[in-house]
XYZ file of C-alpha atoms in Angstrom:
695
model
C -17.639 42.882 22.246
C -21.225 43.456 21.147
C -20.027 44.360 17.633
C -17.953 41.144 17.455
C -20.896 39.126 18.682
C -23.204 40.659 16.073
C -20.582 40.010 13.416
C -20.373 36.328 14.395
C -24.141 36.032 14.328
C -24.213 37.591 10.836
C -21.555 35.144 9.642
C -23.528 32.219 11.071
C -26.483 33.342 8.973
C -24.454 33.941 5.788
C -24.657 31.418 2.937
C -22.276 31.539 -0.043
C -24.041 29.193 -2.444
C -24.181 28.331 -6.108
C -26.929 26.981 -8.334
C -25.522 24.394 -10.732
C -26.983 21.937 -13.222
C -27.029 20.556 -16.719
C -28.185 23.044 -19.342
C -31.977 23.625 -19.367
C -32.609 22.087 -15.938
C -33.991 25.408 -14.687
C -31.134 27.058 -12.736
C -31.760 30.627 -13.846
C -35.518 30.324 -13.352
C -34.897 29.020 -9.834
C -32.556 31.951 -9.142
C -35.292 34.359 -10.240
C -37.737 32.690 -7.833
C -35.197 32.932 -5.003
C -34.841 36.669 -5.591
C -38.581 37.210 -5.838
C -39.613 35.267 -2.743
C -36.721 36.808 -0.806
C -38.135 40.242 -1.644
C -35.058 41.405 -3.577
C -36.984 41.782 -6.850
C -40.606 42.788 -7.358
C -41.120 41.010 -10.667
C -40.096 37.498 -11.640
C -38.031 37.446 -14.826
C -38.389 34.706 -17.409
C -35.661 33.036 -19.469
C -37.899 32.939 -22.554
C -38.594 36.676 -22.231
C -34.905 37.488 -21.745
C -35.506 39.638 -18.653
C -33.839 37.628 -15.871
C -31.444 39.287 -13.430
C -28.525 36.891 -13.963
C -28.739 36.242 -17.735
C -28.102 39.808 -18.869
C -25.707 39.268 -21.808
C -27.171 39.643 -25.294
C -25.966 36.129 -26.196
C -27.629 34.677 -23.084
C -30.949 36.328 -23.892
C -30.855 35.164 -27.519
C -30.012 31.545 -26.686
C -31.882 31.197 -23.404
C -28.805 29.739 -21.686
C -26.356 30.954 -19.062
C -22.894 31.718 -20.458
C -21.223 33.618 -17.619
C -21.695 32.958 -13.920
C -23.475 35.886 -12.267
C -23.551 36.864 -8.605
C -26.546 38.215 -6.686
C -27.328 38.822 -3.042
C -30.672 38.035 -1.457
C -32.138 37.662 2.029
C -34.340 34.954 3.497
C -35.576 35.505 7.014
C -32.567 36.676 8.996
C -30.096 35.057 6.593
C -28.089 36.634 3.767
C -27.241 34.649 0.649
C -24.460 35.406 -1.820
C -25.699 33.370 -4.754
C -23.883 32.492 -7.978
C -25.916 31.265 -10.959
C -23.542 29.125 -13.049
C -23.729 27.931 -16.686
C -24.942 24.444 -17.536
C -23.365 24.110 -20.983
C -20.118 22.121 -21.044
C -18.364 24.790 -23.160
C -18.518 27.125 -20.166
C -17.507 24.659 -17.468
C -14.648 26.985 -16.429
C -17.316 29.328 -15.048
C -18.530 26.514 -12.793
C -14.987 25.502 -11.814
C -13.991 28.917 -10.538
C -17.306 29.447 -8.784
C -17.103 26.089 -6.982
C -13.643 27.068 -5.751
C -15.093 29.857 -3.566
C -18.518 28.480 -2.577
C -19.460 27.021 0.798
C -22.452 25.077 -0.552
C -24.433 24.538 -3.731
C -27.908 23.603 -4.932
C -27.694 21.116 -7.793
C -30.797 21.185 -9.953
C -31.999 18.052 -11.747
C -34.765 17.834 -14.316
C -37.482 15.492 -13.038
C -37.765 13.931 -16.489
C -34.135 13.827 -17.698
C -32.578 13.170 -14.286
C -28.798 12.921 -14.079
C -27.234 14.251 -17.306
C -23.633 14.684 -18.521
C -23.051 18.156 -17.081
C -24.689 17.033 -13.829
C -21.849 14.556 -13.427
C -19.302 17.254 -14.237
C -20.569 19.748 -11.657
C -20.883 16.921 -9.120
C -17.206 16.057 -9.651
C -16.300 19.724 -9.305
C -18.218 19.931 -6.022
C -16.412 16.790 -4.816
C -13.061 18.262 -5.824
C -13.535 21.404 -3.730
C -15.486 19.582 -1.001
C -18.639 21.640 -1.446
C -21.699 20.322 0.460
C -24.833 20.227 -1.639
C -28.606 19.994 -1.772
C -30.417 18.472 -4.754
C -33.581 20.102 -6.075
C -35.556 17.909 -8.503
C -37.119 20.562 -10.704
C -39.838 20.481 -13.375
C -42.126 18.139 -11.428
C -44.949 19.612 -13.511
C -43.417 18.282 -16.764
C -44.897 15.357 -18.678
C -42.738 12.326 -17.882
C -41.527 13.624 -14.507
C -40.411 10.735 -12.280
C -39.084 11.765 -8.862
C -38.338 8.274 -7.580
C -36.310 7.340 -10.659
C -34.201 10.494 -10.257
C -33.545 9.674 -6.586
C -32.282 6.274 -7.718
C -29.954 7.944 -10.230
C -28.483 10.146 -7.490
C -27.499 7.022 -5.578
C -26.453 4.847 -8.524
C -24.847 7.308 -10.940
C -23.540 10.029 -8.614
C -22.611 7.565 -5.846
C -24.178 9.820 -3.221
C -26.422 8.965 -0.285
C -29.677 10.866 -0.810
C -31.613 12.061 2.234
C -35.101 12.348 0.732
C -36.844 15.168 2.614
C -39.919 15.424 0.398
C -42.248 13.391 -1.786
C -44.157 15.005 -4.662
C -47.951 15.137 -4.482
C -48.724 14.180 -8.049
C -46.430 14.392 -11.057
C -46.732 16.127 -14.424
C -49.929 18.142 -14.792
C -51.199 16.693 -11.493
C -48.310 18.080 -9.413
C -49.711 20.294 -6.675
C -47.324 20.188 -3.741
C -44.944 18.145 -1.605
C -44.994 15.980 1.487
C -42.517 17.168 4.133
C -41.337 13.889 5.612
C -39.752 15.259 8.785
C -42.832 17.259 9.845
C -45.302 14.698 8.411
C -47.223 17.498 6.688
C -48.361 18.077 3.101
C -47.562 21.485 1.593
C -50.111 22.312 -1.100
C -49.913 25.417 -3.296
C -53.007 27.429 -4.161
C -53.678 26.765 -7.851
C -55.444 30.115 -8.238
C -52.437 32.098 -6.975
C -50.046 32.647 -9.910
C -47.355 34.170 -7.664
C -46.812 30.874 -5.826
C -46.619 32.782 -2.542
C -49.467 30.957 -0.825
C -49.440 27.341 0.256
C -51.143 25.544 3.097
C -50.181 22.746 5.458
C -52.505 19.772 5.183
C -52.682 16.135 6.148
C -50.698 13.752 3.947
C -52.910 12.387 1.126
C -54.108 8.861 1.857
C -52.383 7.371 -1.197
C -48.995 8.612 0.039
C -49.245 7.889 3.777
C -47.707 4.425 3.668
C -44.795 5.444 1.424
C -44.249 8.601 3.486
C -43.839 6.584 6.687
C -41.451 4.128 5.043
C -39.420 6.976 3.577
C -39.430 8.897 6.858
C -38.140 5.890 8.773
C -35.300 5.479 6.247
C -34.538 9.209 6.491
C -34.431 9.228 10.293
C -32.189 6.153 10.326
C -29.786 7.783 7.867
C -29.645 10.935 10.010
C -29.110 9.249 13.392
C -26.357 7.059 11.942
C -24.229 10.210 11.767
C -24.632 10.950 15.492
C -23.681 8.275 18.032
C -25.767 9.762 20.859
C -28.894 10.002 18.709
C -28.318 6.519 17.326
C -28.138 5.052 20.811
C -31.394 6.747 21.831
C -33.080 5.697 18.579
C -32.068 2.063 19.088
C -33.541 2.249 22.586
C -36.880 3.169 21.002
C -36.885 6.853 21.959
C -38.534 9.423 19.692
C -35.998 11.928 18.322
C -37.252 15.519 18.356
C -37.601 17.352 15.013
C -35.070 20.042 15.983
C -32.520 17.391 16.939
C -32.956 15.654 13.589
C -32.399 18.928 11.726
C -29.226 19.708 13.672
C -27.855 16.213 13.018
C -28.799 16.395 9.330
C -26.985 19.706 9.026
C -23.812 18.155 10.457
C -24.077 15.244 8.030
C -24.541 17.585 5.063
C -21.553 19.716 6.068
C -19.518 16.509 6.457
C -20.751 15.467 2.973
C -22.136 12.120 4.115
C -25.755 12.944 3.185
C -27.350 14.954 0.367
C -30.840 16.350 1.070
C -33.248 15.925 -1.843
C -36.254 18.219 -2.373
C -38.572 18.699 -5.326
C -40.837 21.222 -6.992
C -41.402 23.360 -10.046
C -39.488 26.635 -10.241
C -41.503 27.676 -13.303
C -44.827 27.112 -11.508
C -43.362 28.625 -8.263
C -44.007 25.473 -6.238
C -41.493 24.185 -3.719
C -39.205 27.233 -3.762
C -39.840 28.480 -0.216
C -39.095 25.088 1.409
C -35.898 24.951 -0.656
C -34.855 28.360 0.672
C -35.540 27.062 4.185
C -33.390 24.012 3.458
C -30.490 26.157 2.200
C -30.502 28.074 5.489
C -31.055 24.966 7.617
C -28.574 22.553 6.051
C -25.877 24.283 3.983
C -22.877 25.636 5.930
C -21.961 29.177 6.872
C -18.375 30.419 6.318
C -17.711 29.560 9.974
C -18.497 25.875 9.414
C -16.175 25.134 6.506
C -12.519 24.254 6.941
C -10.082 27.119 7.479
C -8.389 28.055 4.216
C -4.777 26.979 3.763
C -2.023 28.485 1.672
C 1.692 28.806 1.188
C 3.734 31.325 3.157
C 6.786 33.078 1.652
C 9.159 30.593 3.325
C 7.371 27.660 1.699
C 5.607 26.481 4.850
C 1.837 26.063 5.161
C -0.252 28.915 6.509
C -3.835 28.857 7.793
C -6.423 31.635 7.727
C -9.669 31.397 9.709
C -12.905 33.190 8.902
C -12.336 36.232 11.099
C -12.044 39.977 10.498
C -9.176 40.111 12.998
C -6.955 37.747 10.990
C -4.607 39.023 8.232
C -6.286 39.650 4.889
C -6.555 36.743 2.459
C -8.838 36.892 -0.574
C -9.030 34.934 -3.822
C -9.769 36.531 -7.190
C -11.981 33.997 -8.958
C -13.352 35.874 -11.966
C -12.368 38.818 -14.147
C -15.027 40.758 -16.049
C -13.774 42.951 -18.872
C -15.210 46.450 -18.510
C -14.448 49.733 -20.350
C -14.320 51.538 -16.981
C -11.846 49.084 -15.441
C -11.813 45.327 -14.912
C -14.274 43.998 -12.366
C -12.491 41.419 -10.194
C -14.779 38.996 -8.326
C -13.247 38.136 -4.943
C -13.985 35.829 -2.035
C -12.614 37.208 1.229
C -11.501 34.363 3.494
C -10.007 36.375 6.363
C -9.480 39.990 7.395
C -11.152 42.917 5.666
C -10.773 44.202 2.112
C -11.303 47.963 2.128
C -11.951 50.395 -0.708
C -8.944 52.676 -1.221
C -6.511 50.222 0.370
C -3.401 48.610 -1.093
C -3.154 44.814 -1.292
C -0.351 42.452 -2.255
C -0.819 40.197 -5.264
C 1.012 37.026 -4.205
C 1.618 35.934 -7.806
C 3.325 39.129 -8.977
C 4.576 40.132 -5.504
C 3.399 43.666 -6.246
C 1.040 45.987 -4.434
C -2.168 47.046 -6.167
C -4.742 49.621 -5.131
C -8.387 48.699 -4.640
C -10.115 51.798 -5.998
C -13.696 50.707 -5.275
C -15.654 47.743 -3.961
C -19.145 46.666 -5.006
C -21.727 44.020 -4.338
C -23.344 42.557 -7.425
C -26.948 42.115 -8.433
C -26.578 40.623 -11.890
C -25.199 43.521 -13.957
C -26.004 46.105 -11.251
C -23.289 47.297 -8.869
C -23.929 48.413 -5.323
C -20.951 50.360 -3.844
C -19.672 49.267 -0.417
C -16.813 50.504 1.766
C -15.440 47.060 2.612
C -15.867 43.315 2.266
C -15.362 41.253 5.412
C -14.227 37.696 6.112
C -16.588 35.195 4.508
C -18.015 37.676 2.009
C -18.145 37.726 -1.806
C -18.046 40.894 -3.890
C -16.026 42.625 -6.584
C -13.098 45.043 -6.701
C -12.419 47.758 -9.277
C -9.011 49.259 -9.953
C -6.743 46.196 -9.804
C -4.476 46.400 -12.859
C -2.641 43.068 -12.916
C -4.916 40.620 -11.106
C -6.210 37.538 -12.918
C -8.286 34.479 -12.047
C -6.683 32.467 -9.255
C -4.593 35.289 -7.774
C -4.384 35.732 -4.003
C -4.751 39.197 -2.479
C -3.253 39.598 0.981
C -1.637 42.176 3.244
C 1.991 43.054 2.609
C 3.059 42.401 6.205
C 1.664 38.848 6.347
C 1.387 37.529 2.774
C -0.038 34.143 1.848
C -0.711 32.384 -1.452
C -3.906 30.337 -1.595
C -4.474 27.381 -3.887
C -5.219 28.692 -7.360
C -7.960 27.545 -9.745
C -7.391 24.781 -12.291
C -8.230 25.610 -15.873
C -9.213 22.985 -18.467
C -7.092 22.915 -21.629
C -8.731 23.878 -24.945
C -9.774 21.019 -27.214
C -10.731 22.981 -30.324
C -9.158 25.847 -32.248
C -10.065 28.159 -35.090
C -8.062 30.436 -37.388
C -9.546 33.927 -37.574
C -8.470 37.137 -39.247
C -9.866 40.666 -39.348
C -11.576 41.677 -42.574
C -9.227 44.641 -42.948
C -5.602 45.321 -42.021
C -6.539 48.115 -39.626
C -8.445 45.627 -37.488
C -5.424 43.486 -36.534
C -4.300 45.662 -33.619
C -7.863 46.010 -32.360
C -8.249 42.234 -32.666
C -5.117 41.518 -30.615
C -6.191 43.957 -27.903
C -9.698 42.471 -27.736
C -8.414 38.888 -27.629
C -6.024 39.715 -24.792
C -8.898 41.171 -22.779
C -10.954 38.027 -23.466
C -8.079 35.772 -22.371
C -7.704 37.745 -19.169
C -11.410 37.361 -18.413
C -11.676 33.696 -19.472
C -8.684 31.439 -18.670
C -10.161 28.569 -20.731
C -9.856 30.755 -23.843
C -6.458 31.015 -25.549
C -5.080 32.728 -28.632
C -1.731 32.731 -30.409
C -0.130 33.443 -33.775
C 0.783 30.522 -36.028
C 4.468 31.103 -36.790
C 4.253 29.400 -40.199
C 1.111 31.032 -41.580
C 0.933 34.225 -39.520
C -2.725 33.469 -38.760
C -4.328 34.276 -35.425
C -5.575 31.080 -33.755
C -8.228 31.108 -31.051
C -8.781 28.016 -28.918
C -11.494 26.996 -26.469
C -13.654 24.230 -25.031
C -16.148 23.816 -27.881
C -17.740 25.250 -31.011
C -20.246 27.331 -29.038
C -17.458 28.713 -26.842
C -15.613 30.070 -29.904
C -18.828 31.176 -31.580
C -19.640 33.373 -28.569
C -16.138 34.906 -28.664
C -16.595 35.830 -32.327
C -19.934 37.465 -31.531
C -18.321 39.473 -28.731
C -15.668 40.666 -31.187
C -18.400 41.750 -33.585
C -20.071 43.738 -30.794
C -16.791 45.639 -30.446
C -16.832 46.493 -34.158
C -14.272 43.841 -35.132
C -15.486 41.851 -38.116
C -13.608 38.566 -38.601
C -13.624 35.639 -40.978
C -12.946 32.153 -39.651
C -11.630 28.866 -40.975
C -12.838 25.383 -40.146
C -12.527 24.320 -36.488
C -9.360 22.353 -35.752
C -8.908 19.687 -33.104
C -6.193 20.082 -30.466
C -4.359 16.777 -30.812
C -1.563 15.638 -28.490
C 1.502 13.444 -29.023
C 2.960 10.845 -26.652
C 5.001 7.636 -26.717
C 4.088 3.989 -26.192
C 7.622 2.656 -25.665
C 11.022 3.484 -24.233
C 14.134 4.816 -25.949
C 17.790 5.576 -25.187
C 19.458 8.232 -27.331
C 22.627 10.264 -27.516
C 23.041 13.578 -29.322
C 26.098 15.742 -29.773
C 25.587 19.389 -30.722
C 28.708 20.898 -32.240
C 29.076 24.191 -34.078
C 32.171 26.203 -35.001
C 31.690 29.770 -36.195
C 35.053 31.381 -35.489
C 36.237 32.197 -32.012
C 34.426 30.175 -29.379
C 32.341 27.341 -30.771
C 29.310 25.581 -29.331
C 29.516 22.073 -27.886
C 27.205 19.886 -25.797
C 26.585 16.172 -25.632
C 23.579 14.705 -23.821
C 22.229 11.188 -23.351
C 18.522 10.756 -22.601
C 16.252 7.902 -21.591
C 12.564 8.499 -22.301
C 9.548 6.438 -21.258
C 5.755 6.888 -21.143
C 3.834 8.101 -18.091
C 0.231 7.125 -17.295
C -2.504 9.225 -18.917
C -2.601 12.635 -17.261
C 0.982 12.262 -16.022
C 2.138 15.366 -17.901
C 5.931 15.739 -18.046
C 8.605 14.607 -15.629
C 12.305 15.482 -15.843
C 14.811 13.343 -13.928
C 18.392 14.468 -13.294
C 20.297 11.150 -13.246
C 23.757 12.611 -13.863
C 26.507 11.119 -11.699
C 30.141 12.109 -11.314
C 29.620 15.588 -12.749
C 29.511 14.402 -16.383
C 27.508 17.572 -17.098
C 28.203 20.602 -14.880
C 25.237 21.505 -12.664
C 24.836 24.925 -14.275
C 23.948 23.285 -17.622
C 21.412 20.713 -16.365
C 18.666 23.338 -16.149
C 19.443 24.346 -19.741
C 18.912 20.763 -20.932
C 15.551 20.652 -19.157
C 14.556 24.020 -20.630
C 15.358 22.794 -24.142
C 13.287 19.644 -23.617
C 10.345 21.632 -22.249
C 10.397 23.890 -25.300
C 10.522 20.820 -27.568
C 7.383 19.488 -25.844
C 5.393 22.355 -27.371
C 5.976 21.077 -30.905
C 6.042 17.300 -31.158
C 8.158 15.507 -33.738
C 5.158 13.740 -35.322
C 2.939 16.617 -36.379
C 3.916 19.586 -34.231
C 1.285 18.961 -31.533
C 2.137 19.302 -27.807
C 3.761 16.253 -26.209
C 2.259 14.852 -22.991
C 2.739 12.020 -20.511
C 6.488 11.413 -20.843
C 9.332 11.002 -18.379
C 12.766 12.123 -19.568
C 15.899 11.127 -17.672
C 19.197 12.896 -18.318
C 21.642 10.006 -17.762
C 24.961 11.136 -19.235
C 26.714 13.783 -21.270
C 29.886 15.748 -21.892
C 30.896 19.376 -21.747
C 33.809 21.330 -23.223
C 35.819 23.647 -21.029
C 35.616 26.498 -23.533
C 32.851 25.835 -26.056
C 30.017 24.629 -23.811
C 27.258 27.090 -22.904
C 23.659 27.297 -21.725
C 22.480 27.704 -25.321
C 24.490 24.703 -26.536
C 23.004 22.399 -23.890
C 19.517 23.812 -24.428
C 19.712 23.025 -28.161
C 21.274 19.626 -27.517
C 18.502 18.738 -25.066
C 15.769 19.718 -27.539
C 17.322 17.840 -30.465
C 18.107 14.731 -28.449
C 14.548 14.609 -27.127
C 12.999 14.871 -30.596
C 15.228 12.122 -31.973
C 14.563 9.864 -28.961
C 10.835 10.566 -29.255
C 10.731 9.147 -32.778
C 12.431 5.938 -31.558
C 9.952 5.377 -28.692
C 6.847 4.352 -30.703
C 5.331 7.847 -30.997
C 1.547 7.964 -30.785
C -1.039 10.559 -31.699
C -3.762 11.310 -29.136
C -7.135 12.889 -29.858
C -9.798 14.360 -27.568
C -12.724 11.992 -27.099
C -16.124 13.318 -26.075
C -18.884 11.749 -24.023
C -21.966 11.973 -26.254
C -25.472 11.572 -24.855
C -28.381 11.575 -27.283
C -32.059 11.662 -26.272
C -34.370 10.407 -29.021
C -37.688 8.670 -29.614
C -37.169 4.901 -29.625
C -37.881 4.459 -33.341
C -34.740 6.424 -34.298
C -32.289 4.416 -32.174
C -30.964 2.313 -35.065
C -30.104 5.252 -37.316
C -28.510 7.214 -34.458
C -26.325 4.289 -33.349
C -25.324 3.666 -36.978
C -24.285 7.298 -37.342
C -22.231 7.105 -34.130
C -20.375 4.061 -35.495
C -19.574 5.881 -38.736
C -17.999 8.635 -36.638
C -15.590 6.136 -35.010
C -17.743 6.242 -31.883
C -18.370 3.513 -29.306
C -21.833 3.108 -27.791
C -21.376 2.578 -24.045
C -25.019 2.087 -23.129
C -28.682 2.783 -23.797
C -31.462 3.591 -21.339
C -35.198 3.547 -21.921
C -37.007 6.462 -20.244
C -40.742 6.348 -20.909
C -41.142 6.829 -24.675
C -37.575 7.974 -25.251
C -34.163 6.321 -25.529
C -30.940 7.754 -24.128
C -27.900 6.657 -26.138
C -24.531 7.113 -24.412
C -21.394 6.965 -26.525
C -17.760 7.999 -26.724
C -16.912 9.835 -29.950
C -13.739 11.555 -31.244
C -14.181 15.323 -31.212
C -12.963 15.585 -34.813
C -16.008 13.647 -36.041
C -18.620 15.677 -34.147
C -18.488 18.875 -36.199
C -21.907 19.383 -37.740
C -23.466 16.663 -35.591
C -26.510 18.796 -34.768
C -27.506 18.856 -38.454
C -26.981 15.106 -38.823
C -29.044 14.349 -35.723
C -31.817 16.605 -36.929
C -31.896 14.741 -40.256
C -31.750 11.291 -38.599
C -34.583 12.008 -36.155
C -36.766 14.420 -38.151
C -35.898 17.119 -35.633
C -36.888 15.041 -32.590
C -33.433 14.419 -31.067
C -31.316 16.381 -28.617
C -27.707 15.784 -27.592
C -24.937 16.930 -25.276
C -21.171 16.651 -25.629
C -18.652 16.679 -22.789
C -14.873 16.274 -22.951
C -13.942 12.842 -21.620
C -10.250 12.122 -22.206
C -7.427 11.924 -24.704
C -7.091 8.539 -26.416
C -4.724 7.036 -28.999
C -5.767 7.567 -32.603
C -6.147 4.488 -34.802
C -3.379 3.933 -37.354
C -5.677 4.730 -40.283
C -6.983 7.957 -38.748
C -3.482 8.964 -37.627
C -2.169 8.613 -41.181
C -4.830 11.003 -42.466
C -4.137 13.533 -39.711
C -0.378 13.429 -40.296
C -0.838 13.938 -44.036
C -3.004 17.005 -43.390
C -0.291 18.424 -41.150
C 2.404 18.034 -43.789
C 4.603 15.599 -41.882
C 7.501 14.213 -43.921
C-alpha cells in the first residue's frame, strides 16, 4: 500500500510538458534555463554558441534553430518534468504535432516585441486539437520594442483565449529588471550584478505600478472565482479569498482550458525563469488530471485506459529516431508498465515485438532504465516494425489508441545520386528518413525514373539533402516542384463499358457513375447506390478500388484528385467474362471520363506570408506580393516596423528571401505557413498544364 501511495504522489508531481513557439522566440534558451535552475546541468548552453542540450544536430547548431523535437528530464522542488523542446519553423511542424499528441501541458513562448506570429497560431491550434492546457511566457522583455500589454491583447484577440495575467513587467527593454506577482502583491527583482540569474528579492511594488497592479489583480481574481461557484459566492459577499484557494481554483480552470496564465521575463538574461517553473508545477496538470485515454478494442468497441500501473499496458510511439545501433522509439506510456526485455503487441501490425532496452533522454544522452510506468515518457530500443502513431499494448488485452495526423507534403524535388553505385544507398537512406519523419515522402517517377522527395518546405528538403551528404551520399537536385491537386466544380453522369476479347474468356464490365464535388477538405467518398443486383456485390469493391487508384493520377495533369463524391448507380455484368480486374479497370476509366465532364479544376497550395519590415519599404513589398499573385490581408504598425500579412501561392515564393532582401536592403524578415489549397486562375492553370504535357 505504501508503494502504491508513493507512486500516486510521484504521479501527482509529474509534469509532461512541451515548450512551443514561433521560430526565434527563445524556446531552446528557455529550456536551457529550466535545466540549469533545476540543477540538471551545471552550465547554461547558448544557441549562438551551439552548445545547448536539446539542439545537438549539426544542422541545428549551424542555423541556430530547432529542427527535431528533443526530450529532457529535469526536477524542480519535489516535481519531475519530462520536457520536450519543439521546433518553431513551419517546415518542421510535424515535430510539434506528434509531441502535442502525448503532452499533458505546454508552455507557449511569445516574443515581447513580435507577439503572436504565424507559427504561434499553428501550435495554438495543435494544442486546441489535442486539448493541451497551456501557460504563456512572454519572453525577451529586455528587447528594444518589448510591449507586454500589447502581447496580452493579442492573446485575447488573435488566439481567442482568456488570459489570466499573473505578472506585470517592471520596466521594458533595457530597463527590465523584474516582475510584479499580482496574486502575492510582491515585486520580484533580480540582482543586476548576478549573471547567473539565481538571486532575486521580494520587494514592495514600485509606486508607478501600484494602481495598475491592483486593477489587474482584481480582474485576475474575478476571472478565477468565476470558475468556482463556491468561491464566487463568497467573493460576491465581500469575503477575501485566500491565496492558496485562488491557486487551486486557477489550476482547475487551466486544466479545464478556460484560462491561460500569462507570465513574462527574459530567458536570455535569466529573469523570470524560476517563477515560470513554479507556475508549471502549480497550474499545469499531472497525468492523473487529464482525461483517461481512449482507444479501439479488437471487437470495434471503445476501450478506456486510466493512468495506473495496474491497468493493462497501453503506450503510443510518437517519434522514431534513426540510429545505426537500432531505431530509438519515443513512447508515452498511458497505462501499465513497459519493461525492458518484454514483448509487446503492435496493434497496427498485430505482431509481437521485443523491447530490448529502455532509456530516458537528456538531449542526445541516453540513461538506461528497467521500466517506464504509467504517465511516463521515454524511449525503447529494439522494436523492428514500429512507426510514429503505433500503439504498443499487451497481447492479452490489446487496444489501439488514436494515431497521429501527418500533414501532406506541399513541395517536391527530383534528386539523383552522382554515381550509379549510390542509388541503392540512396533508397535505403530515404526509407530510413521516411520512417523517422512521416511528413517526408519519396517515390520513383514512373515516366522519368527519377527519385522524387517531398516535404513541407524548401528548408525541410534542404535538411534532408544535408543528412544524405553526411552519410556519404552526394546528390544533385532539380528545381522544387509544387504539389498541385485536382478537383471538380460541377456534377457529371457517365457510363463506361470495358470489353476485351483475347481468346477464351474475355473481359466485360459496365459501370455508371455520378460524381459531384465535396467541400474543401472532404477528401473522397464512395457511395454504393446499386439496386436490384445490377452489379454483383463481389465486384462493387473492385469498382471502388479502381476509382481510388485513378484518384492518384488526375485526368488533367496527373496530380492527385481530392474532394469528390463518386456514386456507383448502375452497371452490368457478364456471367462468364466479368471479373474483379474488368470492374476495376471499368471503374477507373469511367471515373476519369466523368471527371473531365464535371468542370475539372486545378488546386494549388496557398501560403500565409507574414513580412516584418521598416515602414518605408511597405510599398515595394506589397507591390512584389501582388506580382506573385498574392493577396494582402492586412497590415499592422508595431513601433517603427510594419507587419504585412498576405496569402501567396507556394509556386511564386521560391527565391522570396532574395527578393525581400533586395526590396528592403536586407532589413526585412518573413515567415511562410501552409494555409489551404485554392483553385488556380485560368491563366495560371494553362501554364501549369502546358508544363505537365497535358494534351
